[in-house]
PDB file of C-alpha atoms and ligand atoms in Angstrom:
ATOM      1  CA  MET U 102     138.860 122.542  79.759  1.00  0.00           C
ATOM      2  CA  LYS U 103     140.791 122.169  82.648  1.00  0.00           C
ATOM      3  CA  VAL U 104     139.078 123.380  85.828  1.00  0.00           C
ATOM      4  CA  LEU U 105     140.534 124.129  89.125  1.00  0.00           C
ATOM      5  CA  MET U 106     137.844 124.338  91.966  1.00  0.00           C
ATOM      6  CA  ILE U 107     139.092 126.154  95.050  1.00  0.00           C
ATOM      7  CA  VAL U 108     136.653 125.336  97.980  1.00  0.00           C
ATOM      8  CA  SER U 109     136.972 127.245 101.096  1.00  0.00           C
ATOM      9  CA  HIS U 110     134.447 126.188 103.884  1.00  0.00           C
ATOM     10  CA  PRO U 111     135.989 125.644 107.215  1.00  0.00           C
ATOM     11  CA  ARG U 112     133.711 122.463 107.797  1.00  0.00           C
ATOM     12  CA  LEU U 113     132.974 121.025 104.438  1.00  0.00           C
ATOM     13  CA  GLU U 114     132.550 117.649 105.751  1.00  0.00           C
ATOM     14  CA  THR U 115     130.797 118.083 109.333  1.00  0.00           C
ATOM     15  CA  GLY U 116     129.294 121.499 109.083  1.00  0.00           C
ATOM     16  CA  SER U 117     128.305 122.293 105.538  1.00  0.00           C
ATOM     17  CA  ILE U 118     125.126 121.440 103.527  1.00  0.00           C
ATOM     18  CA  ALA U 119     125.433 123.708 100.314  1.00  0.00           C
ATOM     19  CA  ASN U 120     129.142 123.687  99.557  1.00  0.00           C
ATOM     20  CA  LYS U 121     129.302 120.026 100.267  1.00  0.00           C
ATOM     21  CA  ILE U 122     126.779 119.312  97.709  1.00  0.00           C
ATOM     22  CA  ILE U 123     128.138 121.598  95.086  1.00  0.00           C
ATOM     23  CA  ALA U 124     131.655 120.321  95.390  1.00  0.00           C
ATOM     24  CA  ALA U 125     130.721 116.699  95.271  1.00  0.00           C
ATOM     25  CA  GLU U 126     128.811 117.239  92.256  1.00  0.00           C
ATOM     26  CA  ALA U 127     131.516 119.219  90.574  1.00  0.00           C
ATOM     27  CA  GLY U 128     134.081 116.625  91.882  1.00  0.00           C
ATOM     28  CA  LYS U 129     132.261 113.913  89.624  1.00  0.00           C
ATOM     29  CA  LEU U 130     133.692 115.450  86.467  1.00  0.00           C
ATOM     30  CA  ASP U 131     137.000 114.451  85.011  1.00  0.00           C
ATOM     31  CA  ASN U 132     138.201 117.760  84.032  1.00  0.00           C
ATOM     32  CA  VAL U 133     137.696 119.236  87.466  1.00  0.00           C
ATOM     33  CA  GLU U 134     140.318 119.370  90.221  1.00  0.00           C
ATOM     34  CA  ILE U 135     139.284 120.233  93.493  1.00  0.00           C
ATOM     35  CA  ARG U 136     141.263 121.613  96.288  1.00  0.00           C
ATOM     36  CA  ASP U 137     139.628 121.859  99.581  1.00  0.00           C
ATOM     37  CA  LEU U 138     141.873 124.585 101.347  1.00  0.00           C
ATOM     38  CA  TYR U 139     140.683 124.010 104.946  1.00  0.00           C
ATOM     39  CA  ARG U 140     141.371 120.284 104.623  1.00  0.00           C
ATOM     40  CA  ILE U 141     144.785 120.474 102.882  1.00  0.00           C
ATOM     41  CA  TYR U 142     146.099 123.584 105.344  1.00  0.00           C
ATOM     42  CA  PRO U 143     144.322 123.166 108.478  1.00  0.00           C
ATOM     43  CA  GLN U 144     147.455 125.201 110.272  1.00  0.00           C
ATOM     44  CA  PHE U 145     146.713 127.733 107.283  1.00  0.00           C
ATOM     45  CA  GLU U 146     150.304 126.986 106.140  1.00  0.00           C
ATOM     46  CA  ILE U 147     149.737 127.186 102.189  1.00  0.00           C
ATOM     47  CA  ASP U 148     152.015 125.498  99.918  1.00  0.00           C
ATOM     48  CA  VAL U 149     152.360 128.433  97.573  1.00  0.00           C
ATOM     49  CA  GLN U 150     154.291 126.489  94.729  1.00  0.00           C
ATOM     50  CA  ALA U 151     151.620 123.787  94.730  1.00  0.00           C
ATOM     51  CA  GLU U 152     149.076 126.351  94.435  1.00  0.00           C
ATOM     52  CA  GLN U 153     150.645 128.252  91.746  1.00  0.00           C
ATOM     53  CA  GLU U 154     151.240 124.991  89.666  1.00  0.00           C
ATOM     54  CA  ALA U 155     147.596 124.080  90.017  1.00  0.00           C
ATOM     55  CA  LEU U 156     146.401 127.430  89.046  1.00  0.00           C
ATOM     56  CA  GLU U 157     148.760 127.362  86.203  1.00  0.00           C
ATOM     57  CA  ALA U 158     147.494 124.156  84.803  1.00  0.00           C
ATOM     58  CA  ALA U 159     143.804 125.535  84.783  1.00  0.00           C
ATOM     59  CA  ASP U 160     141.936 127.180  82.119  1.00  0.00           C
ATOM     60  CA  LEU U 161     139.005 128.055  84.605  1.00  0.00           C
ATOM     61  CA  ILE U 162     139.302 128.706  88.171  1.00  0.00           C
ATOM     62  CA  VAL U 163     136.278 128.301  90.249  1.00  0.00           C
ATOM     63  CA  LEU U 164     136.061 129.696  93.537  1.00  0.00           C
ATOM     64  CA  GLN U 165     133.467 128.041  95.739  1.00  0.00           C
ATOM     65  CA  PHE U 166     132.513 129.590  99.115  1.00  0.00           C
ATOM     66  CA  PRO U 167     129.906 130.604 101.500  1.00  0.00           C
ATOM     67  CA  LEU U 168     129.687 134.412 102.234  1.00  0.00           C
ATOM     68  CA  PHE U 169     131.370 135.153 105.714  1.00  0.00           C
ATOM     69  CA  TRP U 170     130.586 138.453 107.181  1.00  0.00           C
ATOM     70  CA  PHE U 171     129.694 139.844 103.905  1.00  0.00           C
ATOM     71  CA  SER U 172     132.909 138.744 102.483  1.00  0.00           C
ATOM     72  CA  ILE U 173     134.938 135.681 101.653  1.00  0.00           C
ATOM     73  CA  PRO U 174     136.018 133.301 104.249  1.00  0.00           C
ATOM     74  CA  ALA U 175     139.560 133.870 106.140  1.00  0.00           C
ATOM     75  CA  MET U 176     141.142 130.932 104.429  1.00  0.00           C
ATOM     76  CA  LEU U 177     140.366 132.324 100.854  1.00  0.00           C
ATOM     77  CA  LYS U 178     141.836 135.732 101.647  1.00  0.00           C
ATOM     78  CA  HIS U 179     144.717 134.303 103.218  1.00  0.00           C
ATOM     79  CA  TRP U 180     145.299 131.861 100.177  1.00  0.00           C
ATOM     80  CA  LEU U 181     144.918 135.053  97.613  1.00  0.00           C
ATOM     81  CA  ASP U 182     147.453 137.013  99.923  1.00  0.00           C
ATOM     82  CA  LYS U 183     149.978 134.050  99.804  1.00  0.00           C
ATOM     83  CA  VAL U 184     149.602 132.681  96.460  1.00  0.00           C
ATOM     84  CA  PHE U 185     148.661 135.646  93.985  1.00  0.00           C
ATOM     85  CA  THR U 186     152.171 137.221  94.395  1.00  0.00           C
ATOM     86  CA  GLU U 187     153.904 139.950  92.422  1.00  0.00           C
ATOM     87  CA  GLU U 188     156.154 137.268  90.838  1.00  0.00           C
ATOM     88  CA  PHE U 189     153.176 134.975  89.802  1.00  0.00           C
ATOM     89  CA  ALA U 190     150.299 137.157  89.409  1.00  0.00           C
ATOM     90  CA  PHE U 191     150.576 140.757  88.388  1.00  0.00           C
ATOM     91  CA  GLY U 192     154.276 141.838  88.351  1.00  0.00           C
ATOM     92  CA  PRO U 193     156.462 142.788  85.453  1.00  0.00           C
ATOM     93  CA  GLY U 194     157.078 139.352  83.542  1.00  0.00           C
ATOM     94  CA  ALA U 195     154.662 137.658  85.634  1.00  0.00           C
ATOM     95  CA  HIS U 196     150.932 137.553  84.915  1.00  0.00           C
ATOM     96  CA  LYS U 197     150.560 133.882  85.123  1.00  0.00           C
ATOM     97  CA  LEU U 198     146.940 134.001  85.240  1.00  0.00           C
ATOM     98  CA  LYS U 199     146.301 136.270  82.248  1.00  0.00           C
ATOM     99  CA  GLY U 200     143.689 134.900  79.972  1.00  0.00           C
ATOM    100  CA  LYS U 201     142.219 132.332  82.468  1.00  0.00           C
ATOM    101  CA  GLN U 202     138.818 132.454  83.361  1.00  0.00           C
ATOM    102  CA  LEU U 203     137.428 133.171  86.786  1.00  0.00           C
ATOM    103  CA  LEU U 204     134.043 132.112  88.241  1.00  0.00           C
ATOM    104  CA  LEU U 205     132.820 132.947  91.673  1.00  0.00           C
ATOM    105  CA  SER U 206     130.238 130.226  92.948  1.00  0.00           C
ATOM    106  CA  VAL U 207     128.790 131.499  96.273  1.00  0.00           C
ATOM    107  CA  THR U 208     126.342 130.451  98.877  1.00  0.00           C
ATOM    108  CA  VAL U 209     124.799 133.223 100.824  1.00  0.00           C
ATOM    109  CA  GLY U 210     122.523 132.839 104.262  1.00  0.00           C
ATOM    110  CA  GLY U 211     120.369 135.804 103.983  1.00  0.00           C
ATOM    111  CA  PRO U 212     117.520 136.028 101.463  1.00  0.00           C
ATOM    112  CA  GLU U 213     118.007 137.713  98.084  1.00  0.00           C
ATOM    113  CA  GLY U 214     115.813 140.582  98.886  1.00  0.00           C
ATOM    114  CA  ALA U 215     118.164 141.639 101.687  1.00  0.00           C
ATOM    115  CA  TYR U 216     120.832 142.069  99.163  1.00  0.00           C
ATOM    116  CA  SER U 217     119.710 145.166  97.151  1.00  0.00           C
ATOM    117  CA  ARG U 218     120.278 148.946  97.315  1.00  0.00           C
ATOM    118  CA  GLY U 219     117.826 150.223  99.756  1.00  0.00           C
ATOM    119  CA  GLY U 220     117.298 146.786 101.160  1.00  0.00           C
ATOM    120  CA  HIS U 221     118.091 145.312 104.491  1.00  0.00           C
ATOM    121  CA  PHE U 222     121.815 145.321 103.902  1.00  0.00           C
ATOM    122  CA  ASP U 223     121.786 148.442 101.351  1.00  0.00           C
ATOM    123  CA  ALA U 224     124.318 146.444  99.173  1.00  0.00           C
ATOM    124  CA  THR U 225     123.883 143.982  96.434  1.00  0.00           C
ATOM    125  CA  ILE U 226     125.850 140.808  96.216  1.00  0.00           C
ATOM    126  CA  ASP U 227     127.773 142.151  93.281  1.00  0.00           C
ATOM    127  CA  ASP U 228     128.812 145.126  95.548  1.00  0.00           C
ATOM    128  CA  LEU U 229     130.429 142.763  98.062  1.00  0.00           C
ATOM    129  CA  LEU U 230     132.118 140.642  95.341  1.00  0.00           C
ATOM    130  CA  GLN U 231     133.510 143.836  93.637  1.00  0.00           C
ATOM    131  CA  PRO U 232     137.040 142.995  95.351  1.00  0.00           C
ATOM    132  CA  MET U 233     137.122 139.737  93.757  1.00  0.00           C
ATOM    133  CA  HIS U 234     136.342 141.134  90.263  1.00  0.00           C
ATOM    134  CA  LEU U 235     138.910 143.825  90.756  1.00  0.00           C
ATOM    135  CA  MET U 236     141.392 140.765  91.622  1.00  0.00           C
ATOM    136  CA  ALA U 237     140.439 139.176  88.318  1.00  0.00           C
ATOM    137  CA  SER U 238     141.053 142.239  86.293  1.00  0.00           C
ATOM    138  CA  PHE U 239     144.340 143.198  87.917  1.00  0.00           C
ATOM    139  CA  THR U 240     145.533 139.834  87.313  1.00  0.00           C
ATOM    140  CA  GLY U 241     144.424 139.586  83.725  1.00  0.00           C
ATOM    141  CA  MET U 242     141.468 137.166  84.297  1.00  0.00           C
ATOM    142  CA  THR U 243     138.195 137.274  82.727  1.00  0.00           C
ATOM    143  CA  ALA U 244     135.473 137.006  85.402  1.00  0.00           C
ATOM    144  CA  GLN U 245     132.392 135.094  84.257  1.00  0.00           C
ATOM    145  CA  ASP U 246     128.911 135.806  85.617  1.00  0.00           C
ATOM    146  CA  SER U 247     128.996 134.395  89.365  1.00  0.00           C
ATOM    147  CA  ILE U 248     126.565 131.786  90.528  1.00  0.00           C
ATOM    148  CA  VAL U 249     124.943 132.774  93.649  1.00  0.00           C
ATOM    149  CA  SER U 250     122.501 130.880  95.864  1.00  0.00           C
ATOM    150  CA  PHE U 251     120.557 132.685  98.461  1.00  0.00           C
ATOM    151  CA  GLY U 252     118.836 131.688 101.750  1.00  0.00           C
ATOM    152  CA  MET U 253     121.300 128.977 102.294  1.00  0.00           C
ATOM    153  CA  MET U 254     120.788 128.989 106.195  1.00  0.00           C
ATOM    154  CA  ALA U 255     120.006 125.550 107.675  1.00  0.00           C
ATOM    155  CA  GLY U 256     117.826 125.510 110.788  1.00  0.00           C
ATOM    156  CA  ALA U 257     114.677 127.670 109.433  1.00  0.00           C
ATOM    157  CA  GLU U 258     112.981 124.537 107.631  1.00  0.00           C
ATOM    158  CA  LYS U 259     110.115 122.438 109.293  1.00  0.00           C
ATOM    159  CA  ALA U 260     110.702 119.139 110.885  1.00  0.00           C
ATOM    160  CA  GLY U 261     110.973 116.576 108.500  1.00  0.00           C
ATOM    161  CA  GLU U 262     111.189 118.801 105.373  1.00  0.00           C
ATOM    162  CA  PRO U 263     114.223 119.446 103.336  1.00  0.00           C
ATOM    163  CA  SER U 264     116.267 122.754 104.084  1.00  0.00           C
ATOM    164  CA  ALA U 265     116.241 125.489 101.347  1.00  0.00           C
ATOM    165  CA  SER U 266     119.931 124.453 100.963  1.00  0.00           C
ATOM    166  CA  GLU U 267     119.060 120.795 100.368  1.00  0.00           C
ATOM    167  CA  ILE U 268     116.567 122.145  97.647  1.00  0.00           C
ATOM    168  CA  GLN U 269     118.523 124.825  96.173  1.00  0.00           C
ATOM    169  CA  ALA U 270     122.325 123.420  96.319  1.00  0.00           C
ATOM    170  CA  PRO U 271     121.542 120.696  93.731  1.00  0.00           C
ATOM    171  CA  VAL U 272     120.012 123.283  91.338  1.00  0.00           C
ATOM    172  CA  HIS U 273     123.140 125.652  91.823  1.00  0.00           C
ATOM    173  CA  ALA U 274     125.344 122.340  91.276  1.00  0.00           C
ATOM    174  CA  GLU U 275     123.581 121.577  88.175  1.00  0.00           C
ATOM    175  CA  GLN U 276     124.256 125.196  86.974  1.00  0.00           C
ATOM    176  CA  LEU U 277     127.652 124.919  87.620  1.00  0.00           C
ATOM    177  CA  VAL U 278     128.329 121.629  86.308  1.00  0.00           C
ATOM    178  CA  ALA U 279     126.769 122.543  83.032  1.00  0.00           C
ATOM    179  CA  LEU U 280     129.452 125.305  82.750  1.00  0.00           C
ATOM    180  CA  LEU U 281     132.400 123.044  83.707  1.00  0.00           C
ATOM    181  CA  LYS U 282     131.223 120.690  81.048  1.00  0.00           C
ATOM    182  CA  ALA U 283     131.093 123.404  78.150  1.00  0.00           C
TER     183      ALA U 283
HETATM  184  C1  FMN C 281     130.887 132.964 110.416  1.00  0.00           C
HETATM  185  C2  FMN C 281     129.784 133.043 109.364  1.00  0.00           C
HETATM  186  C3  FMN C 281     129.501 134.345 108.742  1.00  0.00           C
HETATM  187  C4  FMN C 281     128.526 134.351 107.961  1.00  0.00           C
HETATM  188  N1  FMN C 281     128.325 135.558 107.341  1.00  0.00           N
HETATM  189  C5  FMN C 281     127.132 135.726 106.750  1.00  0.00           C
HETATM  190  C6  FMN C 281     126.874 137.216 105.957  1.00  0.00           C
HETATM  191  O1  FMN C 281     127.674 137.906 105.978  1.00  0.00           O
HETATM  192  N2  FMN C 281     125.853 137.071 105.168  1.00  0.00           N
HETATM  193  C7  FMN C 281     124.866 136.047 104.971  1.00  0.00           C
HETATM  194  O2  FMN C 281     123.893 136.159 104.221  1.00  0.00           O
HETATM  195  N3  FMN C 281     125.183 134.672 105.589  1.00  0.00           N
HETATM  196  C8  FMN C 281     126.232 134.568 106.381  1.00  0.00           C
HETATM  197  N4  FMN C 281     126.548 133.484 107.035  1.00  0.00           N
HETATM  198  C9  FMN C 281     125.765 132.156 106.436  1.00  0.00           C
HETATM  199  C10 FMN C 281     126.550 131.321 105.511  1.00  0.00           C
HETATM  200  O3  FMN C 281     126.740 132.177 103.979  1.00  0.00           O
HETATM  201  C11 FMN C 281     125.842 130.110 105.053  1.00  0.00           C
HETATM  202  O4  FMN C 281     125.526 129.504 106.375  1.00  0.00           O
HETATM  203  C12 FMN C 281     126.356 129.318 104.174  1.00  0.00           C
HETATM  204  O5  FMN C 281     126.400 129.963 102.729  1.00  0.00           O
HETATM  205  C13 FMN C 281     125.692 128.140 103.715  1.00  0.00           C
HETATM  206  O6  FMN C 281     126.384 127.114 103.112  1.00  0.00           O
HETATM  207  P1  FMN C 281     127.054 125.651 103.816  1.00  0.00           P
HETATM  208  O7  FMN C 281     125.669 124.901 103.962  1.00  0.00           O
HETATM  209  O8  FMN C 281     127.774 125.075 102.714  1.00  0.00           O
HETATM  210  O9  FMN C 281     127.523 125.841 104.954  1.00  0.00           O
HETATM  211  C14 FMN C 281     127.738 133.238 107.727  1.00  0.00           C
HETATM  212  C15 FMN C 281     127.945 132.097 108.402  1.00  0.00           C
HETATM  213  C16 FMN C 281     128.946 132.157 109.158  1.00  0.00           C
HETATM  214  C17 FMN C 281     129.212 130.469 109.879  1.00  0.00           C
END
């Protein structure tokens, strides 16, 4: 199975704990191509053809991102807007993504309990990810169950102790890697 992992974190090398760990573990697999969008396109000038070719070659597309403002990072939205064109993703005679698998691999700063109906944000993470599921069905992809890690906020840990991200991200990565190997 060929896997394309689209990583969207504005500071993967210098400002990420969780996404950096997860991407590094997935990147050890031979069947995984990682495209770190903010690194490839610092000026947001997407090479649409290169992205479409990478997508076409993949069986499974993983979108790896931190939740930003209850949504996807700006680069990922920009990438979708530019790359998932009518000629490519959904128009007559297009549907190049049809039959592919999609997996959302998401890190979330807030605690899991806050993401519930009646909870602090009065919305579940599935509610927030619904547009991505609609995108998948609209383009003919099958969305697998998302992998989501909550409480991925650096700074709350006691001095000298590992952060929640440092503890949870390897668990998240292990779950993801098991799926990518399957
Ligand atoms: C611009 C920005 C917006 C964020 N918005 C949210 C949010 O809406 N909900 C939330 O739970 N966490 C939010 N966070 C926290 C990130 O989701 C969290 O820092 C990230 O998942 C941790 O992954 P990392 O270690 O790879 O950076 C936000 C962080 C930033 C920088």
